[in-house]
Amino acid sequence: MATSMKTSTKSENIPVSCEIEGSVVTGFEKIAKDDIQDKFDCPVETHRGHVTMTIPICESPNALDLQCVDNLYVIIYQQENMGFTGNKEEDLKTIRAIVPLLNWQLGLEVWSKFIEFLHPVAFEPQKLEVPENLESASAIGPEDRDKTDTATTDCQAQNDNEETDTENHYDPSLPKFRASCNRTGSNHSFQSPDVSVQFGGAIQDYFGWNVDLKNHDIEVIVNIIDDTVRATIALTKSSLHRRDITNFGQTTLRATIAYNMLRYHHALH
């Protein structure tokens, strides 16, 4: 957990509370809700595979102590009825257009309490001098999980032929990031990789952040469920179930599952 970094040049308008999303093994959402309310005494909503809690920003790092969730995210945008037209080009333009609307100030303030980065991270776009022949880095990832019609893809650097130019414009004072997309629904005109390309590219154009697929500082995720879009910033780089495991084998039970099972058993008795 970080304690000494800054995330913005202005902070007077940061809200007092934030909405944290925690991923939960499907079936344990109600158990996780009860556990969170016992520890935080805060409003909690349950959804399939995740829970959301509204807590003070100053207390948000305490969410790392929850034994019932695997990964944590801060919600920076949510919109129902996006009004996708069925036209791929228009729908992707709609997704790109939400980047300036995300609550970057809130998201980066909460992110800074979880992830260590040595330099201040501005929540507003900076003026960048980029050569005309240097195109924006596109955002597309190495993984494709369309077997469940939910895919996560990451940012990908621009063409290898421009590798030298990209290296010359790498700025160590700026964070490295990747964009991911989780999509559920059958009536979309686009695929998850399409969203990641446009969404990640728009973020890179907006901030000028460095693109890094593996060693990123910031991961921005856009979740699309039918006509609803929700954007989050990841607060954990790996699942919290690994924190209590010293040796991981084929029969090792995830600590978060074990905890929820024990709490469920306790509730029954």
JSON list of C-alpha atoms in Angstrom, two decimals, residues 44-45 47 49 63 67 78 92 111 135 158 168 208 216 227 233 264:
[
{"chain": "A", "resi": 44, "resn": "VAL", "atom": "CA", "xyz": [-23.55, -2.43, -0.19]},
{"chain": "A", "resi": 45, "resn": "GLU", "atom": "CA", "xyz": [-25.16, -3.60, -3.42]},
{"chain": "A", "resi": 47, "resn": "HIS", "atom": "CA", "xyz": [-24.56, -8.04, -8.50]},
{"chain": "A", "resi": 49, "resn": "GLY", "atom": "CA", "xyz": [-19.98, -11.84, -9.51]},
{"chain": "A", "resi": 63, "resn": "ALA", "atom": "CA", "xyz": [-10.84, -2.71, 1.82]},
{"chain": "A", "resi": 67, "resn": "GLN", "atom": "CA", "xyz": [-11.19, -11.64, 3.12]},
{"chain": "A", "resi": 78, "resn": "GLN", "atom": "CA", "xyz": [-21.52, 4.44, -15.00]},
{"chain": "A", "resi": 92, "resn": "LEU", "atom": "CA", "xyz": [-17.11, 2.94, -30.93]},
{"chain": "A", "resi": 111, "resn": "TRP", "atom": "CA", "xyz": [-5.73, 4.67, -6.84]},
{"chain": "A", "resi": 135, "resn": "GLU", "atom": "CA", "xyz": [0.41, 7.85, -34.20]},
{"chain": "A", "resi": 158, "resn": "GLN", "atom": "CA", "xyz": [1.95, 1.05, -31.92]},
{"chain": "A", "resi": 168, "resn": "ASN", "atom": "CA", "xyz": [12.20, 8.33, -27.62]},
{"chain": "A", "resi": 208, "resn": "GLY", "atom": "CA", "xyz": [-0.22, 10.91, -23.13]},
{"chain": "A", "resi": 216, "resn": "HIS", "atom": "CA", "xyz": [1.56, -1.15, -15.92]},
{"chain": "A", "resi": 227, "resn": "ASP", "atom": "CA", "xyz": [-26.57, -1.19, -23.00]},
{"chain": "A", "resi": 233, "resn": "ILE", "atom": "CA", "xyz": [-9.62, 1.72, -12.22]},
{"chain": "A", "resi": 264, "resn": "TYR", "atom": "CA", "xyz": [-21.75, -19.28, 5.26]}
]
